[in-house]
Coordinates of C-alpha atoms and ligand atoms in Angstrom, one line a residue:
M28 CA -47.8 -15.4 -18.6
A29 CA -49.8 -18.0 -17.0
E30 CA -47.7 -19.8 -14.6
K31 CA -46.3 -22.4 -16.2
S32 CA -44.8 -26.3 -15.9
T33 CA -43.4 -24.6 -12.2
E34 CA -47.1 -25.6 -10.6
L35 CA -47.0 -29.2 -11.8
I36 CA -43.1 -30.1 -10.4
S37 CA -43.8 -28.4 -7.0
G38 CA -46.4 -31.1 -5.9
G39 CA -47.9 -29.8 -3.0
I40 CA -46.6 -26.9 -0.6
I41 CA -44.9 -27.7 2.2
K42 CA -46.7 -25.9 5.0
K43 CA -44.4 -25.0 8.1
D44 CA -45.6 -23.9 11.3
P45 CA -43.4 -21.4 13.2
A46 CA -44.6 -21.9 16.4
K47 CA -43.8 -25.7 16.3
L48 CA -40.2 -25.3 15.4
R49 CA -38.0 -26.8 17.8
L50 CA -36.3 -23.6 18.2
T51 CA -37.5 -20.4 17.2
S52 CA -36.3 -19.0 14.2
N53 CA -33.6 -16.3 14.1
L54 CA -35.6 -14.8 11.2
Q55 CA -38.9 -13.4 12.3
G56 CA -40.8 -11.0 10.1
Y57 CA -39.8 -12.3 6.7
D58 CA -42.1 -9.5 4.8
N59 CA -41.2 -5.9 6.8
L60 CA -37.9 -6.9 6.1
R61 CA -37.5 -7.0 3.0
K62 CA -38.7 -3.4 3.0
T63 CA -36.5 -2.5 6.4
F64 CA -33.4 -3.8 6.3
K65 CA -30.1 -2.1 5.6
W66 CA -27.3 -3.7 5.4
S67 CA -25.7 -1.2 7.6
D68 CA -27.8 -2.9 10.4
A69 CA -26.0 -6.3 9.7
D70 CA -22.5 -4.6 10.1
K71 CA -23.3 -4.1 13.7
L72 CA -23.2 -8.3 14.4
V73 CA -19.3 -8.3 13.3
E74 CA -16.7 -6.8 15.6
W75 CA -14.1 -3.4 13.9
F76 CA -11.8 -2.2 14.6
P77 CA -10.9 1.7 15.1
G78 CA -10.6 3.2 12.0
G79 CA -13.8 1.2 10.2
K80 CA -11.1 -1.4 9.9
I81 CA -12.4 -5.0 10.1
N82 CA -10.7 -8.7 9.8
A83 CA -12.8 -12.0 9.1
A84 CA -10.6 -14.0 10.8
Y85 CA -11.2 -11.9 14.3
N86 CA -14.8 -12.7 14.1
V87 CA -14.3 -16.0 13.3
V88 CA -12.2 -17.2 16.1
D89 CA -10.7 -14.6 17.8
R90 CA -13.9 -12.9 19.8
H91 CA -14.8 -16.1 20.5
A92 CA -11.5 -17.2 22.2
K93 CA -11.5 -13.7 24.1
G94 CA -15.0 -14.6 25.5
P95 CA -17.7 -17.0 26.7
N96 CA -17.0 -19.6 24.3
A97 CA -13.0 -19.9 24.6
N98 CA -13.7 -23.6 25.6
K99 CA -16.0 -24.2 23.9
I100 CA -15.7 -26.8 21.3
A101 CA -15.3 -25.1 18.1
L102 CA -14.8 -28.2 15.6
I103 CA -15.3 -31.7 16.1
Y104 CA -12.9 -33.5 13.5
D105 CA -13.5 -37.1 12.7
D106 CA -11.1 -38.6 9.9
G107 CA -13.7 -40.7 8.7
E108 CA -12.7 -43.8 10.1
G109 CA -14.2 -42.7 13.5
N110 CA -11.3 -41.1 15.5
A111 CA -12.5 -37.8 16.6
Q112 CA -10.5 -35.2 17.4
K113 CA -11.9 -31.8 18.9
V114 CA -10.5 -28.2 19.0
T115 CA -11.7 -25.5 21.1
F116 CA -12.0 -21.8 20.0
K117 CA -9.1 -21.0 22.1
Q118 CA -7.0 -23.9 20.8
L119 CA -8.4 -23.3 17.6
Y120 CA -7.3 -19.1 17.7
E121 CA -3.6 -20.3 19.6
Q122 CA -3.3 -22.5 16.4
T123 CA -4.1 -19.9 13.6
N124 CA -1.9 -17.4 15.3
R125 CA 1.3 -20.0 15.5
F126 CA 0.2 -19.8 11.5
A127 CA 0.5 -15.9 11.2
N128 CA 3.5 -16.2 12.7
L129 CA 5.3 -18.1 10.5
M130 CA 3.6 -16.2 7.8
K131 CA 5.7 -12.9 9.2
K132 CA 8.5 -15.3 9.7
L133 CA 8.8 -16.7 6.4
G134 CA 8.4 -12.6 5.1
I135 CA 5.2 -13.3 3.0
K136 CA 3.7 -9.8 2.2
R137 CA 0.3 -8.5 2.8
Q138 CA -2.2 -9.8 0.5
D139 CA 0.2 -12.5 -1.8
R140 CA -1.6 -15.4 -2.1
V141 CA -0.9 -18.6 0.3
F142 CA -2.6 -22.0 -0.9
F143 CA -3.7 -25.1 1.1
F144 CA -3.2 -29.0 -0.7
L145 CA -4.4 -30.7 2.0
Q146 CA -7.3 -33.2 3.0
R147 CA -9.8 -31.7 5.3
S148 CA -7.9 -31.8 8.7
P149 CA -7.4 -29.7 11.6
E150 CA -4.3 -27.9 10.1
L151 CA -6.2 -27.1 6.9
Y152 CA -8.9 -24.7 9.0
A153 CA -6.0 -23.4 11.4
G154 CA -4.0 -22.7 8.1
F155 CA -6.7 -21.3 6.1
L156 CA -7.7 -18.8 9.2
G157 CA -4.4 -18.2 10.4
A158 CA -3.2 -16.9 6.5
I159 CA -6.3 -14.5 6.9
K160 CA -5.0 -13.1 10.1
Y161 CA -1.9 -12.2 8.6
G162 CA -3.7 -10.5 6.3
A163 CA -2.6 -13.1 3.1
I164 CA -5.2 -13.9 0.7
A165 CA -5.6 -17.5 1.2
S166 CA -7.1 -20.3 -1.0
P167 CA -7.7 -24.2 -0.1
M168 CA -7.4 -26.1 -3.5
F169 CA -10.0 -29.7 -3.3
P170 CA -7.7 -32.8 -2.8
A171 CA -8.8 -34.3 -5.4
F172 CA -7.2 -32.1 -8.3
G173 CA -4.6 -33.4 -10.6
P174 CA -1.4 -31.5 -11.4
D175 CA -3.1 -29.4 -14.5
A176 CA -5.8 -28.5 -11.9
I177 CA -3.0 -27.6 -9.4
K178 CA -0.4 -25.7 -11.6
D179 CA -4.0 -23.7 -13.2
R180 CA -4.5 -22.1 -10.1
L181 CA -1.0 -21.2 -8.5
L182 CA 0.2 -20.6 -11.5
D183 CA -2.8 -18.3 -12.8
S184 CA -2.4 -16.8 -8.5
G185 CA 0.6 -16.1 -8.4
A186 CA 0.7 -17.8 -5.6
V187 CA 4.0 -17.7 -3.1
C188 CA 3.4 -20.2 -0.3
L189 CA 1.7 -23.6 -0.8
V190 CA 0.9 -25.8 2.2
T191 CA 0.3 -29.9 1.6
D192 CA 1.7 -32.7 3.0
S193 CA 3.4 -35.9 2.6
D194 CA 1.1 -37.6 0.0
L195 CA -0.4 -34.6 -1.5
K196 CA 2.9 -33.1 -2.2
K197 CA 3.2 -35.8 -4.7
R198 CA 0.9 -33.9 -7.7
F199 CA 2.6 -31.1 -7.1
Y200 CA 5.6 -32.0 -7.7
E201 CA 5.0 -32.4 -11.1
V202 CA 4.4 -28.8 -11.9
K203 CA 6.3 -27.4 -9.4
S204 CA 9.3 -26.3 -11.6
L205 CA 6.5 -24.6 -13.8
L206 CA 5.7 -22.2 -11.1
P207 CA 8.4 -19.4 -10.4
E208 CA 7.0 -17.3 -7.6
L209 CA 6.0 -20.0 -5.5
K210 CA 8.7 -19.3 -2.2
H211 CA 7.8 -22.2 0.5
T212 CA 6.4 -25.0 0.7
I213 CA 5.1 -26.3 4.3
I214 CA 4.7 -30.2 4.8
V215 CA 2.0 -31.4 6.7
G216 CA 3.6 -35.5 7.7
K217 CA 7.2 -36.9 7.9
D218 CA 8.6 -36.6 4.7
V219 CA 10.1 -33.0 4.7
A220 CA 12.5 -32.1 1.8
P221 CA 15.0 -30.4 2.3
D222 CA 13.8 -27.5 0.7
E223 CA 10.9 -27.4 2.0
L224 CA 9.6 -26.6 5.9
S225 CA 7.8 -28.8 8.0
W226 CA 4.4 -27.5 10.0
E227 CA 5.3 -29.8 12.8
K228 CA 8.0 -28.1 13.4
E229 CA 7.5 -24.5 12.6
M230 CA 4.3 -24.5 14.4
A231 CA 5.8 -26.0 17.2
S232 CA 8.3 -23.2 17.9
A233 CA 6.4 -20.0 16.9
S234 CA 4.5 -18.4 19.3
D235 CA 0.6 -18.5 19.7
K236 CA 0.3 -15.0 20.2
F237 CA -0.4 -12.7 17.7
E238 CA -2.6 -9.2 17.2
T239 CA -4.2 -10.4 14.0
V240 CA -3.8 -7.3 11.7
P241 CA -6.6 -4.9 11.0
M242 CA -7.8 -4.9 7.1
D243 CA -9.6 -2.4 5.0
P244 CA -13.0 -4.0 4.7
E245 CA -12.1 -4.0 0.4
E246 CA -8.5 -6.2 0.8
F247 CA -9.3 -9.3 0.0
M248 CA -9.4 -12.0 2.3
Y249 CA -9.7 -15.5 0.4
L250 CA -9.9 -16.6 -3.7
L251 CA -11.0 -19.3 -4.9
Y252 CA -11.8 -20.8 -8.6
T253 CA -15.2 -21.5 -9.3
S254 CA -16.5 -25.4 -10.3
G255 CA -16.4 -25.3 -14.2
S256 CA -19.4 -26.4 -14.5
T257 CA -19.4 -24.4 -17.6
G258 CA -16.4 -23.6 -18.5
K259 CA -12.7 -22.8 -17.3
P260 CA -12.8 -22.3 -13.7
K261 CA -12.6 -18.2 -12.6
G262 CA -10.3 -16.8 -9.7
V263 CA -12.5 -15.2 -8.0
V264 CA -11.7 -13.1 -5.1
H265 CA -13.2 -12.1 -1.8
A266 CA -13.0 -9.3 0.8
H267 CA -12.9 -9.2 4.5
K268 CA -16.6 -7.0 4.4
G269 CA -18.4 -10.7 3.0
I270 CA -17.6 -11.6 6.3
V271 CA -20.6 -9.8 7.7
Q272 CA -23.5 -11.7 5.0
A273 CA -21.9 -14.7 5.4
H274 CA -22.5 -14.3 9.5
L275 CA -26.2 -13.1 8.2
T276 CA -26.6 -15.6 6.6
A277 CA -26.0 -18.8 8.9
K278 CA -27.7 -16.9 11.1
W279 CA -31.1 -16.6 9.1
V280 CA -31.0 -19.2 6.7
L281 CA -29.0 -22.0 8.5
D282 CA -30.9 -20.6 11.4
I283 CA -27.5 -21.3 14.1
H284 CA -28.3 -20.9 17.6
E285 CA -25.8 -21.7 20.7
E286 CA -27.0 -25.5 21.1
D287 CA -27.0 -26.4 17.5
V288 CA -24.2 -29.0 16.2
Y289 CA -24.0 -28.0 12.6
W290 CA -22.5 -30.4 9.8
C291 CA -21.5 -28.9 6.3
G292 CA -20.4 -31.4 4.2
A293 CA -18.7 -29.5 1.4
D294 CA -15.0 -29.8 1.1
L295 CA -12.8 -26.2 1.8
G296 CA -11.6 -26.6 -2.1
W297 CA -15.5 -25.3 -2.7
V298 CA -17.1 -21.9 -1.5
T299 CA -19.6 -23.8 0.5
G300 CA -17.2 -25.3 2.3
V301 CA -15.3 -22.0 2.9
V302 CA -18.7 -19.5 3.7
Y303 CA -20.6 -21.8 5.2
G304 CA -18.1 -24.9 6.3
V305 CA -16.0 -22.3 8.0
L306 CA -16.8 -18.6 8.3
G307 CA -20.5 -18.0 8.8
P308 CA -20.6 -20.9 10.5
W309 CA -17.7 -20.1 13.6
S310 CA -18.9 -16.3 13.3
N311 CA -22.1 -17.1 14.8
G312 CA -20.0 -19.4 17.3
V313 CA -21.8 -22.9 16.9
T314 CA -19.4 -26.7 17.4
Q315 CA -19.4 -27.8 13.9
I316 CA -18.2 -31.0 12.6
G317 CA -15.2 -31.8 10.3
L318 CA -16.0 -35.4 8.6
G319 CA -13.0 -36.6 6.8
G320 CA -13.2 -39.7 4.4
R321 CA -15.7 -40.1 0.8
F322 CA -19.1 -40.5 0.1
D323 CA -20.3 -43.6 2.0
P324 CA -24.2 -43.0 3.4
D325 CA -23.7 -45.2 6.6
R326 CA -20.6 -43.2 7.6
W327 CA -23.4 -40.0 6.9
Y328 CA -25.8 -41.3 9.0
K329 CA -23.7 -42.7 12.0
T330 CA -21.7 -39.0 12.0
I331 CA -25.8 -37.7 12.3
Q332 CA -25.9 -40.0 15.1
N333 CA -22.9 -40.1 17.2
Y334 CA -22.7 -36.0 16.9
K335 CA -26.1 -35.8 17.4
V336 CA -26.0 -33.2 14.6
S337 CA -28.6 -30.8 14.6
I338 CA -28.4 -28.8 11.4
W339 CA -26.8 -30.6 8.0
Y340 CA -26.1 -29.1 4.5
T341 CA -25.4 -30.7 1.7
A342 CA -25.8 -31.2 -1.6
P343 CA -28.1 -33.0 -4.1
T344 CA -25.7 -35.2 -5.6
A345 CA -25.2 -36.6 -2.3
V346 CA -29.2 -36.9 -1.4
R347 CA -29.7 -38.3 -5.0
M348 CA -27.2 -40.7 -3.9
L349 CA -28.4 -41.3 -0.5
M350 CA -32.2 -41.9 -2.2
A351 CA -30.9 -44.4 -4.3
K352 CA -29.2 -46.0 -1.6
G353 CA -32.8 -47.0 -0.4
D354 CA -35.0 -45.9 2.7
D355 CA -33.6 -48.7 4.6
T356 CA -29.8 -47.7 5.8
P357 CA -31.5 -44.4 7.3
K358 CA -34.4 -46.8 9.4
K359 CA -30.9 -48.0 10.9
Y360 CA -30.1 -45.2 12.8
D361 CA -31.5 -42.3 15.2
L362 CA -31.4 -39.1 13.3
S363 CA -33.8 -37.6 15.2
S364 CA -31.5 -34.8 16.8
L365 CA -31.9 -33.1 12.9
R366 CA -33.4 -29.5 13.0
A367 CA -33.2 -28.0 10.1
L368 CA -31.6 -29.6 6.2
Y369 CA -30.1 -27.9 4.2
C370 CA -29.2 -27.9 0.1
V371 CA -26.9 -26.1 -2.8
G372 CA -24.5 -26.4 -5.6
E373 CA -27.3 -27.5 -8.4
P374 CA -31.0 -27.5 -8.7
L375 CA -33.0 -29.4 -5.8
N376 CA -34.9 -32.5 -7.2
P377 CA -38.9 -31.7 -5.4
E378 CA -38.2 -35.7 -5.2
G379 CA -35.5 -35.1 -3.0
V380 CA -37.2 -32.4 -0.7
R381 CA -39.8 -34.9 -0.1
W382 CA -37.5 -38.2 0.2
A383 CA -36.1 -35.5 3.3
Q384 CA -40.0 -35.6 4.8
E385 CA -40.8 -39.3 4.9
V386 CA -36.9 -40.5 5.9
F387 CA -36.3 -37.5 8.3
D388 CA -39.8 -37.2 9.9
N389 CA -41.0 -34.4 8.6
K390 CA -37.9 -32.0 7.8
P391 CA -37.4 -31.2 4.2
F392 CA -34.7 -29.9 2.6
H393 CA -34.1 -26.3 2.0
D394 CA -33.1 -25.2 -1.3
T395 CA -30.3 -22.2 -1.2
W396 CA -29.5 -20.5 -4.2
W397 CA -26.0 -19.0 -4.7
Q398 CA -22.6 -18.7 -6.1
T399 CA -18.8 -18.5 -5.8
E400 CA -19.3 -14.9 -6.9
T401 CA -21.7 -13.6 -5.1
G402 CA -20.2 -15.1 -1.5
S403 CA -23.2 -16.3 0.3
I404 CA -26.8 -17.2 -0.3
L405 CA -29.0 -15.0 -2.0
I406 CA -32.2 -16.9 -2.4
T407 CA -33.4 -19.3 -0.1
N408 CA -36.8 -20.9 2.0
F409 CA -35.9 -20.0 5.2
P410 CA -36.6 -21.6 8.4
G411 CA -40.1 -20.4 8.7
M412 CA -41.1 -20.2 5.6
D413 CA -43.4 -22.6 3.5
I414 CA -41.4 -24.6 1.0
K415 CA -42.3 -25.0 -2.6
P416 CA -40.5 -28.1 -3.8
G417 CA -38.5 -27.1 -6.9
S418 CA -38.3 -23.8 -6.0
M419 CA -34.9 -22.2 -4.8
G420 CA -37.3 -20.2 -2.6
K421 CA -36.9 -15.9 -1.7
P422 CA -34.1 -13.4 -1.9
Q423 CA -32.8 -13.1 1.6
P424 CA -33.5 -9.2 3.3
G425 CA -31.3 -6.7 2.0
I426 CA -31.3 -8.4 -2.1
E427 CA -32.9 -7.1 -4.7
A428 CA -33.3 -9.7 -7.3
A429 CA -35.3 -10.2 -10.5
I430 CA -35.8 -11.9 -13.9
V431 CA -34.7 -9.8 -16.4
D432 CA -34.1 -9.5 -20.1
E433 CA -30.9 -8.8 -22.2
T434 CA -31.7 -5.1 -21.9
G435 CA -32.1 -5.0 -18.2
K436 CA -35.8 -5.2 -18.5
V437 CA -37.7 -6.6 -15.9
L438 CA -40.0 -9.5 -16.7
E439 CA -43.0 -10.1 -15.8
Q440 CA -43.7 -12.7 -13.2
G441 CA -43.8 -16.2 -14.6
E442 CA -42.2 -15.1 -17.4
E443 CA -38.3 -16.5 -18.4
G444 CA -35.3 -14.8 -18.3
S445 CA -32.0 -14.1 -16.8
L446 CA -31.3 -14.2 -13.0
A447 CA -30.1 -11.1 -12.4
I448 CA -29.3 -9.4 -8.9
R449 CA -28.7 -5.3 -8.0
P450 CA -25.0 -5.3 -7.4
G451 CA -23.5 -4.0 -4.0
W452 CA -24.5 -6.5 -1.1
P453 CA -21.1 -7.0 1.3
S454 CA -20.5 -10.8 0.4
M455 CA -20.1 -9.5 -3.7
M456 CA -16.7 -10.8 -5.5
R457 CA -14.9 -7.7 -5.6
Q458 CA -12.7 -9.6 -8.9
I459 CA -11.9 -11.9 -11.3
W460 CA -8.8 -12.5 -10.5
K461 CA -6.5 -10.3 -13.3
N462 CA -8.9 -10.5 -15.8
P463 CA -11.2 -7.4 -15.1
A464 CA -12.9 -8.2 -19.0
K465 CA -14.2 -11.0 -17.6
Y466 CA -15.4 -9.6 -13.7
N467 CA -17.2 -6.8 -16.2
E468 CA -19.0 -9.1 -18.2
Y469 CA -20.9 -10.2 -15.1
F470 CA -22.1 -6.3 -14.5
R471 CA -24.6 -4.6 -17.6
N472 CA -27.8 -2.3 -17.2
G473 CA -27.3 -2.0 -13.5
W474 CA -27.7 -5.6 -12.7
Y475 CA -25.2 -8.5 -11.8
Y476 CA -26.0 -11.0 -14.3
T477 CA -26.1 -14.3 -13.1
G478 CA -25.9 -17.1 -15.6
D479 CA -28.6 -18.6 -14.3
T480 CA -32.1 -18.8 -15.8
A481 CA -35.3 -18.9 -14.1
Q482 CA -38.9 -17.5 -13.6
V483 CA -41.0 -15.4 -10.5
D484 CA -43.8 -16.9 -9.5
K485 CA -47.1 -14.8 -8.3
D486 CA -45.9 -15.6 -4.1
G487 CA -42.3 -14.2 -5.0
Y488 CA -40.7 -18.0 -5.0
F489 CA -37.8 -18.2 -7.4
W490 CA -37.6 -21.5 -10.1
Y491 CA -34.6 -22.3 -11.5
V492 CA -34.2 -22.9 -15.2
G493 CA -31.4 -23.9 -16.0
R494 CA -28.2 -22.6 -17.1
A495 CA -28.5 -20.1 -19.5
D496 CA -25.7 -22.2 -21.6
D497 CA -28.3 -25.6 -20.8
V498 CA -31.4 -24.1 -21.8
I499 CA -32.8 -26.0 -24.7
K500 CA -35.3 -24.8 -27.4
T501 CA -37.0 -27.8 -28.5
S502 CA -40.3 -27.3 -31.3
G503 CA -40.1 -23.4 -30.7
E504 CA -40.4 -24.0 -26.7
R505 CA -37.7 -23.5 -24.2
V506 CA -37.2 -26.2 -21.9
G507 CA -34.9 -26.0 -18.9
P508 CA -33.3 -29.7 -17.8
F509 CA -33.8 -29.4 -14.3
E510 CA -37.3 -30.0 -15.1
V511 CA -37.0 -32.7 -17.6
E512 CA -34.3 -34.1 -14.8
S513 CA -36.7 -34.3 -12.4
A514 CA -39.1 -35.9 -13.5
L515 CA -36.9 -38.6 -14.4
I516 CA -36.2 -39.1 -11.3
E517 CA -39.5 -39.8 -10.0
H518 CA -39.7 -42.8 -11.7
E519 CA -38.7 -45.7 -9.9
A520 CA -35.8 -46.9 -12.2
V521 CA -34.1 -43.4 -12.5
A522 CA -31.6 -42.8 -10.1
E523 CA -29.7 -40.0 -11.7
A524 CA -30.5 -37.8 -15.2
G525 CA -28.9 -35.2 -17.1
V526 CA -30.7 -33.9 -19.8
I527 CA -29.2 -32.2 -23.0
G528 CA -30.6 -30.7 -26.8
K529 CA -29.4 -32.5 -29.5
P530 CA -29.7 -30.5 -32.8
D531 CA -32.7 -32.0 -35.1
D532 CA -33.8 -30.6 -38.0
L533 CA -37.7 -30.7 -37.5
R534 CA -37.6 -29.5 -34.4
G535 CA -34.5 -27.4 -34.2
N536 CA -33.4 -29.6 -30.8
I537 CA -34.7 -32.9 -29.4
I538 CA -34.6 -33.8 -25.7
K539 CA -32.0 -36.4 -25.0
A540 CA -31.5 -38.0 -21.2
F541 CA -28.9 -39.8 -20.3
I542 CA -29.9 -41.7 -17.3
V543 CA -28.2 -44.1 -14.7
L544 CA -30.9 -47.0 -12.8
T545 CA -31.3 -47.8 -9.7
P546 CA -30.2 -51.1 -8.9
G547 CA -32.6 -53.7 -9.8
H548 CA -33.5 -52.6 -13.2
T549 CA -32.3 -53.0 -16.1
E550 CA -32.2 -51.8 -19.8
S551 CA -35.0 -52.3 -22.2
D552 CA -36.9 -50.6 -25.0
A553 CA -40.4 -50.7 -22.6
L554 CA -38.7 -49.4 -20.0
K555 CA -37.6 -46.2 -21.6
A556 CA -41.2 -46.0 -23.2
D557 CA -42.4 -46.4 -19.2
I558 CA -40.1 -43.6 -18.4
Q559 CA -41.3 -41.0 -21.5
K560 CA -44.8 -42.1 -20.6
H561 CA -44.0 -41.1 -17.2
V562 CA -42.4 -37.9 -18.4
K563 CA -45.1 -36.7 -20.4
S564 CA -47.6 -37.7 -18.0
R565 CA -46.0 -34.8 -15.8
L566 CA -44.8 -31.9 -17.8
A567 CA -45.8 -29.9 -21.5
G568 CA -46.4 -32.4 -24.4
H569 CA -43.2 -31.0 -26.0
A570 CA -40.3 -31.6 -23.1
Y571 CA -40.1 -35.0 -22.9
P572 CA -36.7 -37.2 -23.9
R573 CA -37.6 -38.1 -27.3
E574 CA -33.5 -40.1 -27.3
I575 CA -32.9 -41.7 -23.8
E576 CA -29.5 -43.3 -23.7
V577 CA -28.6 -45.7 -20.1
V578 CA -25.4 -44.4 -18.8
I579 CA -23.1 -46.2 -15.7
D580 CA -22.8 -42.7 -14.6
L581 CA -23.0 -39.1 -15.2
P582 CA -19.5 -36.3 -16.2
K583 CA -19.7 -34.8 -13.1
T584 CA -17.7 -32.1 -11.4
R585 CA -16.0 -33.5 -8.7
S586 CA -18.2 -30.8 -5.8
G587 CA -20.8 -33.1 -7.7
K588 CA -22.6 -31.3 -10.7
I589 CA -23.9 -32.8 -13.9
M590 CA -21.4 -31.4 -16.8
R591 CA -23.9 -31.2 -19.1
R592 CA -21.7 -29.3 -21.6
L593 CA -19.1 -32.9 -21.5
L594 CA -22.6 -34.3 -22.3
R595 CA -23.1 -32.4 -25.2
A596 CA -19.6 -32.4 -26.3
R597 CA -19.6 -36.0 -26.2
E598 CA -23.4 -36.2 -27.9
L599 CA -22.2 -33.8 -30.7
G600 CA -18.4 -34.7 -31.0
L601 CA -17.4 -31.3 -29.9
P602 CA -13.8 -30.2 -28.5
I603 CA -14.8 -31.0 -24.5
G604 CA -12.9 -28.0 -23.3
D605 CA -11.5 -27.5 -19.7
I606 CA -11.9 -30.6 -17.8
S607 CA -9.6 -29.7 -14.7
T608 CA -12.5 -30.2 -12.3
L609 CA -14.0 -33.0 -13.7
D610 CA -14.5 -35.6 -11.0
D611 CA -12.6 -39.7 -12.1
Ligands
ATP10 P1 -18.6 -22.3 -13.3 O1 -19.0 -20.7 -13.1 O2 -17.3 -22.5 -13.4 O3 -19.3 -22.8 -14.9 P2 -20.1 -23.2 -11.3 O4 -21.6 -21.8 -11.6 O5 -20.7 -25.1 -11.4 O6 -18.9 -23.2 -12.6 P3 -19.9 -22.6 -8.7 O7 -20.1 -20.9 -8.5 O8 -20.0 -23.6 -7.5 O9 -19.6 -22.9 -10.1 O10 -22.3 -22.9 -8.9 C1 -22.6 -21.9 -9.0 C2 -23.9 -22.1 -9.6 O11 -24.6 -23.5 -9.3 C3 -25.2 -21.1 -10.4 O12 -25.0 -20.4 -10.7 C4 -26.5 -21.9 -10.5 O13 -26.3 -22.8 -11.5 C5 -26.1 -23.8 -9.8 N1 -26.6 -23.4 -8.2 C6 -26.0 -23.2 -7.0 N2 -27.1 -23.6 -5.9 C7 -28.0 -23.9 -7.1 C8 -29.7 -24.2 -6.5 N3 -29.9 -23.9 -5.4 N4 -30.0 -24.1 -6.8 C9 -29.7 -24.0 -8.7 N5 -29.0 -24.3 -9.6 C10 -27.8 -24.0 -8.2
MG11 MG1 -20.9 -20.2 -12.3

């Protein structure tokens, strides 16, 4: 089959000249490494205890605190109002030790579940890593969760300890009586009830010395629930061994160097915040920025300018919002410190890649593909590699990815099918918490089925088509919502778009688009016709939206992903399902 629409939406290839990059890429000789790389090579990048034991937190914190990086700034935490706090690796080490000693004092057992319901703060980082060095299973929750989302997670996981703050605890109080297994509540802040512990007091009296617990590499490190884009969030469990791949991908993909200043915008309540906002970067000993507060373009650009951020990891939803804000805003700031830009969470529209090139002085976004379940980036655009805008890039060395059918047969280049990975990579999930049946569903015919539909082109680049559930069958053809959405947002009147299939007697389904207009545009039939014309000019004839509905905003998960299942349910009058992760 010929390469199809993927080339259409790609526009031009972005050529790289590796010799002109500001820093030499950590990853050299990709093609060769694809053939020769063994995971045992990566094991050497992290430190092990005798007898093959390991602790991820030792690699993230202790080894730097005990070496030449002890007084290097690990974290610059900015509360979003411009109040900055700096924490060195040594200070982080001492804080995590104090928290581990508090766990010991409370009688928390190895592999008990310890939860964090906190705004991003130095306390959150210290608690999360302290629990891991102690041998508990740590789990951060997104601070905007409502009572139901909190209850679901604490109940499902049998959490025994919760760290929260004086403000957020009010939401927890609504469901507290439903959580018999929860024994300890630790409060950051002043308002501490008699049956609660004060973070300040306990941390002040705990010793700052602790011997990090050597763990079996297969023992669990953290538990995190998926984003809930396709249904009820799943409790994904990751093992300490995962640090090997978090380290390697932060080095090879995010290209972290000693002198970088790194900023990952994701909250720790999502896997990106844990793996690339804590584990991978710090394992590589880099200084990172933690920014509190809500999305605000000016504050974001100011963060890059003021802290001289050189590597920036963000999400397509943020990119689209920055694009909608216009190109004048970034011009007000000095963003010349940036050297590499990355994105994850949803497909990154080619328009976003090109926009970044314009606005950030020839630095495009690098799309990275992975999932909560995969525990680290598996398919990506590497810094030294040409980018085809709209493509997720190529597999990480050590990862065998393919497009397969339901029998596990590998499909030809250009054919659309299930994106599958050969199981056995170090950061692969070890369990869906207390749900072996769900876990087993992922593994069929010797492959891990990702639930995403994709295709691969003649150069080995992977192209995302959509979630298996979101792919639209219209007039006998399969259409991925992503390519239609990408074409839509190229139109100057369209800021965001969500596309679904709507049942139709004649065509099986028609394509319906929900769009958010950019400021200055108003809804009219003429505008809709013009938008349709634009999509027709970009994609195959059947792939344009016959219906367009203008909306104020799109339903999204709190991590910013378009929830197409909700657009579908509303349109078709179906039950809306789990909405615990729906944004306000
Ligand atoms: P749930 O599994 O609960 O439905 P979710 O799949 O959104 O939610 P995550 O693990 O946070 O939960 O997200 C992984 C998914 O996000 C991928 O399976 C894919 O559909 C999408 N995704 C992530 N990165 C990319 C990317 N670079 N390009 C396209 N899709 C991506
Ligand atoms: Mg998923």
